[in-house]
């Protein structure tokens, strides 16, 4: 976990890996527009530099807008070593 710009061990974490993976999927869909996104205070190892999306309850969000007439379904899965997010228009 990153607390006060320092990496520390703690219970929790993982939310930002999900939000960062979702952010990278959003970037691949031309009809989706990122409205709010925040970088981490330190580099993260699970996405390239500048491709992270920090979230924190009550203060930092990842927000995006669907500018198409189609609906978007978010499909997510994980295993012990990776997270996969797929955005499906229907």
PDB file of N, CA and C in Angstrom:
ATOM      1  N   UNK A   1       0.841  -1.168   0.000  1.00  0.00           N
ATOM      2  CA  UNK A   1       0.000   0.000   0.000  1.00  0.00           C
ATOM      3  C   UNK A   1       0.890   1.236   0.000  1.00  0.00           C
ATOM      4  N   UNK A   2       0.381   2.317  -0.597  1.00  0.00           N
ATOM      5  CA  UNK A   2       1.106   3.587  -0.579  1.00  0.00           C
ATOM      6  C   UNK A   2       0.411   4.499   0.422  1.00  0.00           C
ATOM      7  N   UNK A   3       1.130   4.857   1.470  1.00  0.00           N
ATOM      8  CA  UNK A   3       0.604   5.726   2.522  1.00  0.00           C
ATOM      9  C   UNK A   3       1.572   6.886   2.691  1.00  0.00           C
ATOM     10  N   UNK A   4       1.068   8.114   2.526  1.00  0.00           N
ATOM     11  CA  UNK A   4       1.915   9.314   2.618  1.00  0.00           C
ATOM     12  C   UNK A   4       3.143   9.202   1.724  1.00  0.00           C
ATOM     13  N   UNK A   5       2.918   8.765   0.488  1.00  0.00           N
ATOM     14  CA  UNK A   5       3.967   8.654  -0.534  1.00  0.00           C
ATOM     15  C   UNK A   5       5.030   7.617  -0.206  1.00  0.00           C
ATOM     16  N   UNK A   6       4.750   6.697   0.716  1.00  0.00           N
ATOM     17  CA  UNK A   6       5.688   5.633   1.063  1.00  0.00           C
ATOM     18  C   UNK A   6       5.000   4.287   0.899  1.00  0.00           C
ATOM     19  N   UNK A   7       5.748   3.307   0.417  1.00  0.00           N
ATOM     20  CA  UNK A   7       5.219   1.959   0.299  1.00  0.00           C
ATOM     21  C   UNK A   7       5.301   1.277   1.652  1.00  0.00           C
ATOM     22  N   UNK A   8       4.157   0.805   2.143  1.00  0.00           N
ATOM     23  CA  UNK A   8       4.103   0.145   3.442  1.00  0.00           C
ATOM     24  C   UNK A   8       3.263  -1.115   3.337  1.00  0.00           C
ATOM     25  N   UNK A   9       3.561  -2.083   4.201  1.00  0.00           N
ATOM     26  CA  UNK A   9       2.737  -3.282   4.270  1.00  0.00           C
ATOM     27  C   UNK A   9       1.485  -2.963   5.057  1.00  0.00           C
ATOM     28  N   UNK A  10       0.369  -3.547   4.620  1.00  0.00           N
ATOM     29  CA  UNK A  10      -0.870  -3.314   5.330  1.00  0.00           C
ATOM     30  C   UNK A  10      -1.962  -4.223   4.807  1.00  0.00           C
ATOM     31  N   UNK A  11      -3.057  -4.253   5.516  1.00  0.00           N
ATOM     32  CA  UNK A  11      -4.205  -5.045   5.094  1.00  0.00           C
ATOM     33  C   UNK A  11      -4.987  -4.231   4.073  1.00  0.00           C
ATOM     34  N   UNK A  12      -5.385  -4.880   3.008  1.00  0.00           N
ATOM     35  CA  UNK A  12      -6.140  -4.194   1.968  1.00  0.00           C
ATOM     36  C   UNK A  12      -5.299  -4.064   0.720  1.00  0.00           C
ATOM     37  N   UNK A  13      -5.559  -3.028  -0.014  1.00  0.00           N
ATOM     38  CA  UNK A  13      -4.840  -2.837  -1.263  1.00  0.00           C
ATOM     39  C   UNK A  13      -5.497  -3.626  -2.379  1.00  0.00           C
ATOM     40  N   UNK A  14      -5.003  -3.440  -3.568  1.00  0.00           N
ATOM     41  CA  UNK A  14      -5.536  -4.141  -4.726  1.00  0.00           C
ATOM     42  C   UNK A  14      -6.578  -3.353  -5.490  1.00  0.00           C
ATOM     43  N   UNK A  15      -7.252  -2.416  -4.817  1.00  0.00           N
ATOM     44  CA  UNK A  15      -8.264  -1.621  -5.508  1.00  0.00           C
ATOM     45  C   UNK A  15      -7.672  -0.835  -6.665  1.00  0.00           C
ATOM     46  N   UNK A  16      -6.501  -0.280  -6.470  1.00  0.00           N
ATOM     47  CA  UNK A  16      -5.884   0.538  -7.506  1.00  0.00           C
ATOM     48  C   UNK A  16      -5.384  -0.301  -8.678  1.00  0.00           C
ATOM     49  N   UNK A  17      -5.070  -1.559  -8.433  1.00  0.00           N
ATOM     50  CA  UNK A  17      -4.703  -2.426  -9.558  1.00  0.00           C
ATOM     51  C   UNK A  17      -5.935  -2.657 -10.437  1.00  0.00           C
ATOM     52  N   UNK A  18      -7.080  -2.813  -9.816  1.00  0.00           N
ATOM     53  CA  UNK A  18      -8.323  -2.969 -10.575  1.00  0.00           C
ATOM     54  C   UNK A  18      -8.654  -1.678 -11.316  1.00  0.00           C
ATOM     55  N   UNK A  19      -8.601  -0.536 -10.635  1.00  0.00           N
ATOM     56  CA  UNK A  19      -8.932   0.734 -11.293  1.00  0.00           C
ATOM     57  C   UNK A  19      -7.939   1.061 -12.401  1.00  0.00           C
ATOM     58  N   UNK A  20      -6.674   0.726 -12.212  1.00  0.00           N
ATOM     59  CA  UNK A  20      -5.671   0.974 -13.251  1.00  0.00           C
ATOM     60  C   UNK A  20      -5.894   0.075 -14.461  1.00  0.00           C
ATOM     61  N   UNK A  21      -6.268  -1.172 -14.224  1.00  0.00           N
ATOM     62  CA  UNK A  21      -6.557  -2.083 -15.329  1.00  0.00           C
ATOM     63  C   UNK A  21      -7.797  -1.612 -16.081  1.00  0.00           C
ATOM     64  N   UNK A  22      -8.816  -1.168 -15.355  1.00  0.00           N
ATOM     65  CA  UNK A  22     -10.009  -0.613 -15.988  1.00  0.00           C
ATOM     66  C   UNK A  22      -9.654   0.630 -16.796  1.00  0.00           C
ATOM     67  N   UNK A  23      -8.835   1.513 -16.247  1.00  0.00           N
ATOM     68  CA  UNK A  23      -8.417   2.729 -16.947  1.00  0.00           C
ATOM     69  C   UNK A  23      -7.747   2.386 -18.279  1.00  0.00           C
ATOM     70  N   UNK A  24      -6.867   1.408 -18.285  1.00  0.00           N
ATOM     71  CA  UNK A  24      -6.183   1.019 -19.518  1.00  0.00           C
ATOM     72  C   UNK A  24      -7.152   0.432 -20.534  1.00  0.00           C
ATOM     73  N   UNK A  25      -8.172  -0.279 -20.077  1.00  0.00           N
ATOM     74  CA  UNK A  25      -9.201  -0.788 -20.989  1.00  0.00           C
ATOM     75  C   UNK A  25     -10.019   0.369 -21.565  1.00  0.00           C
ATOM     76  N   UNK A  26     -10.347   1.344 -20.738  1.00  0.00           N
ATOM     77  CA  UNK A  26     -11.106   2.517 -21.186  1.00  0.00           C
ATOM     78  C   UNK A  26     -10.354   3.246 -22.296  1.00  0.00           C
ATOM     79  N   UNK A  27      -9.045   3.376 -22.156  1.00  0.00           N
ATOM     80  CA  UNK A  27      -8.243   4.085 -23.156  1.00  0.00           C
ATOM     81  C   UNK A  27      -8.311   3.436 -24.534  1.00  0.00           C
ATOM     82  N   UNK A  28      -8.652   2.170 -24.602  1.00  0.00           N
ATOM     83  CA  UNK A  28      -8.718   1.448 -25.876  1.00  0.00           C
ATOM     84  C   UNK A  28     -10.055   1.612 -26.600  1.00  0.00           C
ATOM     85  N   UNK A  29     -11.030   2.230 -25.948  1.00  0.00           N
ATOM     86  CA  UNK A  29     -12.363   2.387 -26.542  1.00  0.00           C
ATOM     87  C   UNK A  29     -12.565   3.862 -26.895  1.00  0.00           C
ATOM     88  N   UNK A  30     -12.569   4.194 -28.199  1.00  0.00           N
ATOM     89  CA  UNK A  30     -12.649   5.609 -28.607  1.00  0.00           C
ATOM     90  C   UNK A  30     -13.877   6.357 -28.092  1.00  0.00           C
ATOM     91  N   UNK A  31     -14.982   5.669 -27.871  1.00  0.00           N
ATOM     92  CA  UNK A  31     -16.206   6.355 -27.441  1.00  0.00           C
ATOM     93  C   UNK A  31     -16.243   6.639 -25.938  1.00  0.00           C
ATOM     94  N   UNK A  32     -15.245   6.169 -25.208  1.00  0.00           N
ATOM     95  CA  UNK A  32     -15.203   6.426 -23.768  1.00  0.00           C
ATOM     96  C   UNK A  32     -14.278   7.598 -23.471  1.00  0.00           C
ATOM     97  N   UNK A  33     -14.739   8.484 -22.622  1.00  0.00           N
ATOM     98  CA  UNK A  33     -14.001   9.702 -22.260  1.00  0.00           C
ATOM     99  C   UNK A  33     -13.697   9.682 -20.764  1.00  0.00           C
ATOM    100  N   UNK A  34     -12.435   9.818 -20.421  1.00  0.00           N
ATOM    101  CA  UNK A  34     -12.039   9.855 -19.011  1.00  0.00           C
ATOM    102  C   UNK A  34     -12.359  11.241 -18.455  1.00  0.00           C
ATOM    103  N   UNK A  35     -13.150  11.284 -17.399  1.00  0.00           N
ATOM    104  CA  UNK A  35     -13.538  12.541 -16.761  1.00  0.00           C
ATOM    105  C   UNK A  35     -12.713  12.841 -15.515  1.00  0.00           C
ATOM    106  N   UNK A  36     -12.298  11.805 -14.814  1.00  0.00           N
ATOM    107  CA  UNK A  36     -11.483  11.986 -13.606  1.00  0.00           C
ATOM    108  C   UNK A  36     -10.546  10.801 -13.454  1.00  0.00           C
ATOM    109  N   UNK A  37      -9.290  11.112 -13.200  1.00  0.00           N
ATOM    110  CA  UNK A  37      -8.273  10.075 -12.984  1.00  0.00           C
ATOM    111  C   UNK A  37      -7.118  10.697 -12.218  1.00  0.00           C
ATOM    112  N   UNK A  38      -6.530   9.940 -11.302  1.00  0.00           N
ATOM    113  CA  UNK A  38      -5.430  10.427 -10.477  1.00  0.00           C
ATOM    114  C   UNK A  38      -4.271   9.443 -10.536  1.00  0.00           C
ATOM    115  N   UNK A  39      -3.060   9.980 -10.644  1.00  0.00           N
ATOM    116  CA  UNK A  39      -1.866   9.133 -10.588  1.00  0.00           C
ATOM    117  C   UNK A  39      -1.494   8.880  -9.133  1.00  0.00           C
ATOM    118  N   UNK A  40      -0.754   7.798  -8.913  1.00  0.00           N
ATOM    119  CA  UNK A  40      -0.228   7.506  -7.580  1.00  0.00           C
ATOM    120  C   UNK A  40       0.913   8.464  -7.245  1.00  0.00           C
ATOM    121  N   UNK A  41       1.202   8.596  -5.976  1.00  0.00           N
ATOM    122  CA  UNK A  41       2.319   9.419  -5.534  1.00  0.00           C
ATOM    123  C   UNK A  41       3.665   8.783  -5.835  1.00  0.00           C
ATOM    124  N   UNK A  42       3.660   7.460  -6.022  1.00  0.00           N
ATOM    125  CA  UNK A  42       4.879   6.716  -6.355  1.00  0.00           C
ATOM    126  C   UNK A  42       4.570   5.811  -7.539  1.00  0.00           C
ATOM    127  N   UNK A  43       5.625   5.368  -8.222  1.00  0.00           N
ATOM    128  CA  UNK A  43       5.437   4.434  -9.329  1.00  0.00           C
ATOM    129  C   UNK A  43       4.850   3.127  -8.820  1.00  0.00           C
ATOM    130  N   UNK A  44       4.005   2.527  -9.637  1.00  0.00           N
ATOM    131  CA  UNK A  44       3.463   1.205  -9.340  1.00  0.00           C
ATOM    132  C   UNK A  44       4.064   0.215 -10.334  1.00  0.00           C
ATOM    133  N   UNK A  45       4.053  -1.049  -9.978  1.00  0.00           N
ATOM    134  CA  UNK A  45       4.726  -2.053 -10.807  1.00  0.00           C
ATOM    135  C   UNK A  45       3.788  -2.788 -11.753  1.00  0.00           C
ATOM    136  N   UNK A  46       2.494  -2.633 -11.596  1.00  0.00           N
ATOM    137  CA  UNK A  46       1.559  -3.454 -12.362  1.00  0.00           C
ATOM    138  C   UNK A  46       1.079  -2.830 -13.667  1.00  0.00           C
ATOM    139  N   UNK A  47       1.409  -1.572 -13.934  1.00  0.00           N
ATOM    140  CA  UNK A  47       1.114  -0.936 -15.220  1.00  0.00           C
ATOM    141  C   UNK A  47       2.275  -0.009 -15.573  1.00  0.00           C
ATOM    142  N   UNK A  48       2.445   0.326 -16.862  1.00  0.00           N
ATOM    143  CA  UNK A  48       3.519   1.246 -17.245  1.00  0.00           C
ATOM    144  C   UNK A  48       3.341   2.628 -16.606  1.00  0.00           C
ATOM    145  N   UNK A  49       4.432   3.372 -16.520  1.00  0.00           N
ATOM    146  CA  UNK A  49       4.383   4.732 -15.972  1.00  0.00           C
ATOM    147  C   UNK A  49       3.310   5.556 -16.683  1.00  0.00           C
ATOM    148  N   UNK A  50       2.543   6.288 -15.909  1.00  0.00           N
ATOM    149  CA  UNK A  50       1.511   7.146 -16.471  1.00  0.00           C
ATOM    150  C   UNK A  50       0.228   6.437 -16.847  1.00  0.00           C
ATOM    151  N   UNK A  51       0.146   5.144 -16.605  1.00  0.00           N
ATOM    152  CA  UNK A  51      -1.047   4.374 -16.964  1.00  0.00           C
ATOM    153  C   UNK A  51      -1.812   3.890 -15.734  1.00  0.00           C
ATOM    154  N   UNK A  52      -1.509   4.455 -14.565  1.00  0.00           N
ATOM    155  CA  UNK A  52      -2.178   4.043 -13.334  1.00  0.00           C
ATOM    156  C   UNK A  52      -3.372   4.945 -13.041  1.00  0.00           C
ATOM    157  N   UNK A  53      -4.251   4.470 -12.184  1.00  0.00           N
ATOM    158  CA  UNK A  53      -5.426   5.236 -11.773  1.00  0.00           C
ATOM    159  C   UNK A  53      -5.670   4.959 -10.290  1.00  0.00           C
ATOM    160  N   UNK A  54      -5.238   5.895  -9.466  1.00  0.00           N
ATOM    161  CA  UNK A  54      -5.398   5.748  -8.015  1.00  0.00           C
ATOM    162  C   UNK A  54      -6.843   6.044  -7.623  1.00  0.00           C
ATOM    163  N   UNK A  55      -7.380   5.237  -6.720  1.00  0.00           N
ATOM    164  CA  UNK A  55      -8.706   5.482  -6.156  1.00  0.00           C
ATOM    165  C   UNK A  55      -8.615   5.384  -4.640  1.00  0.00           C
ATOM    166  N   UNK A  56      -9.428   6.176  -3.976  1.00  0.00           N
ATOM    167  CA  UNK A  56      -9.477   6.155  -2.520  1.00  0.00           C
ATOM    168  C   UNK A  56     -10.870   6.611  -2.106  1.00  0.00           C
ATOM    169  N   UNK A  57     -11.538   5.802  -1.302  1.00  0.00           N
ATOM    170  CA  UNK A  57     -12.915   6.074  -0.913  1.00  0.00           C
ATOM    171  C   UNK A  57     -13.062   7.491  -0.358  1.00  0.00           C
ATOM    172  N   UNK A  58     -13.975   8.238  -0.948  1.00  0.00           N
ATOM    173  CA  UNK A  58     -14.276   9.576  -0.469  1.00  0.00           C
ATOM    174  C   UNK A  58     -13.398  10.680  -1.013  1.00  0.00           C
ATOM    175  N   UNK A  59     -12.327  10.337  -1.772  1.00  0.00           N
ATOM    176  CA  UNK A  59     -11.463  11.417  -2.246  1.00  0.00           C
ATOM    177  C   UNK A  59     -10.990  11.263  -3.690  1.00  0.00           C
ATOM    178  N   UNK A  60     -10.578  10.084  -4.107  1.00  0.00           N
ATOM    179  CA  UNK A  60     -10.053   9.892  -5.460  1.00  0.00           C
ATOM    180  C   UNK A  60     -10.928   8.902  -6.217  1.00  0.00           C
ATOM    181  N   UNK A  61     -11.376   9.301  -7.406  1.00  0.00           N
ATOM    182  CA  UNK A  61     -12.230   8.442  -8.221  1.00  0.00           C
ATOM    183  C   UNK A  61     -11.650   8.273  -9.615  1.00  0.00           C
ATOM    184  N   UNK A  62     -12.101   7.233 -10.276  1.00  0.00           N
ATOM    185  CA  UNK A  62     -11.914   7.065 -11.712  1.00  0.00           C
ATOM    186  C   UNK A  62     -13.306   7.201 -12.303  1.00  0.00           C
ATOM    187  N   UNK A  63     -13.503   8.237 -13.111  1.00  0.00           N
ATOM    188  CA  UNK A  63     -14.810   8.473 -13.720  1.00  0.00           C
ATOM    189  C   UNK A  63     -14.641   8.547 -15.229  1.00  0.00           C
ATOM    190  N   UNK A  64     -15.585   7.936 -15.932  1.00  0.00           N
ATOM    191  CA  UNK A  64     -15.558   8.017 -17.384  1.00  0.00           C
ATOM    192  C   UNK A  64     -16.973   8.116 -17.921  1.00  0.00           C
ATOM    193  N   UNK A  65     -17.072   8.599 -19.163  1.00  0.00           N
ATOM    194  CA  UNK A  65     -18.363   8.814 -19.806  1.00  0.00           C
ATOM    195  C   UNK A  65     -18.410   8.012 -21.093  1.00  0.00           C
ATOM    196  N   UNK A  66     -19.536   7.367 -21.332  1.00  0.00           N
ATOM    197  CA  UNK A  66     -19.768   6.637 -22.571  1.00  0.00           C
ATOM    198  C   UNK A  66     -20.441   7.593 -23.557  1.00  0.00           C
ATOM    199  N   UNK A  67     -19.728   7.978 -24.618  1.00  0.00           N
ATOM    200  CA  UNK A  67     -20.256   8.915 -25.600  1.00  0.00           C
ATOM    201  C   UNK A  67     -20.931   8.227 -26.784  1.00  0.00           C
ATOM    202  N   UNK A  68     -21.159   6.933 -26.699  1.00  0.00           N
ATOM    203  CA  UNK A  68     -21.833   6.225 -27.792  1.00  0.00           C
ATOM    204  C   UNK A  68     -23.284   5.955 -27.411  1.00  0.00           C
ATOM    205  N   UNK A  69     -24.041   5.463 -28.377  1.00  0.00           N
ATOM    206  CA  UNK A  69     -25.436   5.096 -28.122  1.00  0.00           C
ATOM    207  C   UNK A  69     -25.558   3.680 -27.596  1.00  0.00           C
ATOM    208  N   UNK A  70     -24.442   2.983 -27.496  1.00  0.00           N
ATOM    209  CA  UNK A  70     -24.448   1.598 -27.040  1.00  0.00           C
ATOM    210  C   UNK A  70     -24.149   1.540 -25.544  1.00  0.00           C
ATOM    211  N   UNK A  71     -24.615   0.484 -24.920  1.00  0.00           N
ATOM    212  CA  UNK A  71     -24.297   0.241 -23.511  1.00  0.00           C
ATOM    213  C   UNK A  71     -22.940  -0.441 -23.411  1.00  0.00           C
ATOM    214  N   UNK A  72     -22.314  -0.322 -22.258  1.00  0.00           N
ATOM    215  CA  UNK A  72     -21.018  -0.958 -21.995  1.00  0.00           C
ATOM    216  C   UNK A  72     -21.194  -1.924 -20.826  1.00  0.00           C
ATOM    217  N   UNK A  73     -20.711  -3.128 -21.005  1.00  0.00           N
ATOM    218  CA  UNK A  73     -20.674  -4.101 -19.907  1.00  0.00           C
ATOM    219  C   UNK A  73     -19.217  -4.293 -19.515  1.00  0.00           C
ATOM    220  N   UNK A  74     -18.932  -4.236 -18.232  1.00  0.00           N
ATOM    221  CA  UNK A  74     -17.576  -4.458 -17.731  1.00  0.00           C
ATOM    222  C   UNK A  74     -17.490  -5.900 -17.252  1.00  0.00           C
ATOM    223  N   UNK A  75     -16.605  -6.667 -17.878  1.00  0.00           N
ATOM    224  CA  UNK A  75     -16.365  -8.053 -17.472  1.00  0.00           C
ATOM    225  C   UNK A  75     -14.983  -8.112 -16.842  1.00  0.00           C
ATOM    226  N   UNK A  76     -14.889  -8.633 -15.646  1.00  0.00           N
ATOM    227  CA  UNK A  76     -13.610  -8.693 -14.937  1.00  0.00           C
ATOM    228  C   UNK A  76     -13.372 -10.091 -14.399  1.00  0.00           C
ATOM    229  N   UNK A  77     -12.111 -10.502 -14.429  1.00  0.00           N
ATOM    230  CA  UNK A  77     -11.725 -11.787 -13.847  1.00  0.00           C
ATOM    231  C   UNK A  77     -10.314 -11.652 -13.291  1.00  0.00           C
ATOM    232  N   UNK A  78      -9.966 -12.575 -12.415  1.00  0.00           N
ATOM    233  CA  UNK A  78      -8.619 -12.548 -11.844  1.00  0.00           C
ATOM    234  C   UNK A  78      -8.184 -13.963 -11.513  1.00  0.00           C
ATOM    235  N   UNK A  79      -6.876 -14.104 -11.379  1.00  0.00           N
ATOM    236  CA  UNK A  79      -6.310 -15.342 -10.854  1.00  0.00           C
ATOM    237  C   UNK A  79      -5.213 -14.940  -9.878  1.00  0.00           C
ATOM    238  N   UNK A  80      -4.353 -15.831  -9.519  1.00  0.00           N
ATOM    239  CA  UNK A  80      -3.316 -15.518  -8.526  1.00  0.00           C
ATOM    240  C   UNK A  80      -2.295 -14.497  -9.001  1.00  0.00           C
ATOM    241  N   UNK A  81      -2.204 -14.267 -10.315  1.00  0.00           N
ATOM    242  CA  UNK A  81      -1.135 -13.398 -10.800  1.00  0.00           C
ATOM    243  C   UNK A  81      -1.590 -12.268 -11.715  1.00  0.00           C
ATOM    244  N   UNK A  82      -2.869 -12.196 -12.080  1.00  0.00           N
ATOM    245  CA  UNK A  82      -3.275 -11.139 -13.006  1.00  0.00           C
ATOM    246  C   UNK A  82      -4.756 -10.799 -12.870  1.00  0.00           C
ATOM    247  N   UNK A  83      -5.074  -9.632 -13.403  1.00  0.00           N
ATOM    248  CA  UNK A  83      -6.449  -9.159 -13.485  1.00  0.00           C
ATOM    249  C   UNK A  83      -6.725  -8.889 -14.956  1.00  0.00           C
ATOM    250  N   UNK A  84      -7.884  -9.292 -15.429  1.00  0.00           N
ATOM    251  CA  UNK A  84      -8.289  -9.024 -16.802  1.00  0.00           C
ATOM    252  C   UNK A  84      -9.616  -8.284 -16.774  1.00  0.00           C
ATOM    253  N   UNK A  85      -9.691  -7.192 -17.532  1.00  0.00           N
ATOM    254  CA  UNK A  85     -10.942  -6.451 -17.664  1.00  0.00           C
ATOM    255  C   UNK A  85     -11.244  -6.322 -19.144  1.00  0.00           C
ATOM    256  N   UNK A  86     -12.477  -6.623 -19.480  1.00  0.00           N
ATOM    257  CA  UNK A  86     -12.933  -6.554 -20.862  1.00  0.00           C
ATOM    258  C   UNK A  86     -14.158  -5.650 -20.895  1.00  0.00           C
ATOM    259  N   UNK A  87     -14.168  -4.692 -21.821  1.00  0.00           N
ATOM    260  CA  UNK A  87     -15.314  -3.812 -22.001  1.00  0.00           C
ATOM    261  C   UNK A  87     -16.047  -4.256 -23.258  1.00  0.00           C
ATOM    262  N   UNK A  88     -17.325  -4.557 -23.119  1.00  0.00           N
ATOM    263  CA  UNK A  88     -18.112  -5.080 -24.230  1.00  0.00           C
ATOM    264  C   UNK A  88     -19.243  -4.102 -24.535  1.00  0.00           C
ATOM    265  N   UNK A  89     -19.293  -3.615 -25.783  1.00  0.00           N
ATOM    266  CA  UNK A  89     -20.403  -2.766 -26.211  1.00  0.00           C
ATOM    267  C   UNK A  89     -21.545  -3.655 -26.676  1.00  0.00           C
ATOM    268  N   UNK A  90     -22.766  -3.295 -26.315  1.00  0.00           N
ATOM    269  CA  UNK A  90     -23.924  -4.053 -26.806  1.00  0.00           C
ATOM    270  C   UNK A  90     -25.106  -3.129 -27.005  1.00  0.00           C
TER     271      UNK A  90
END
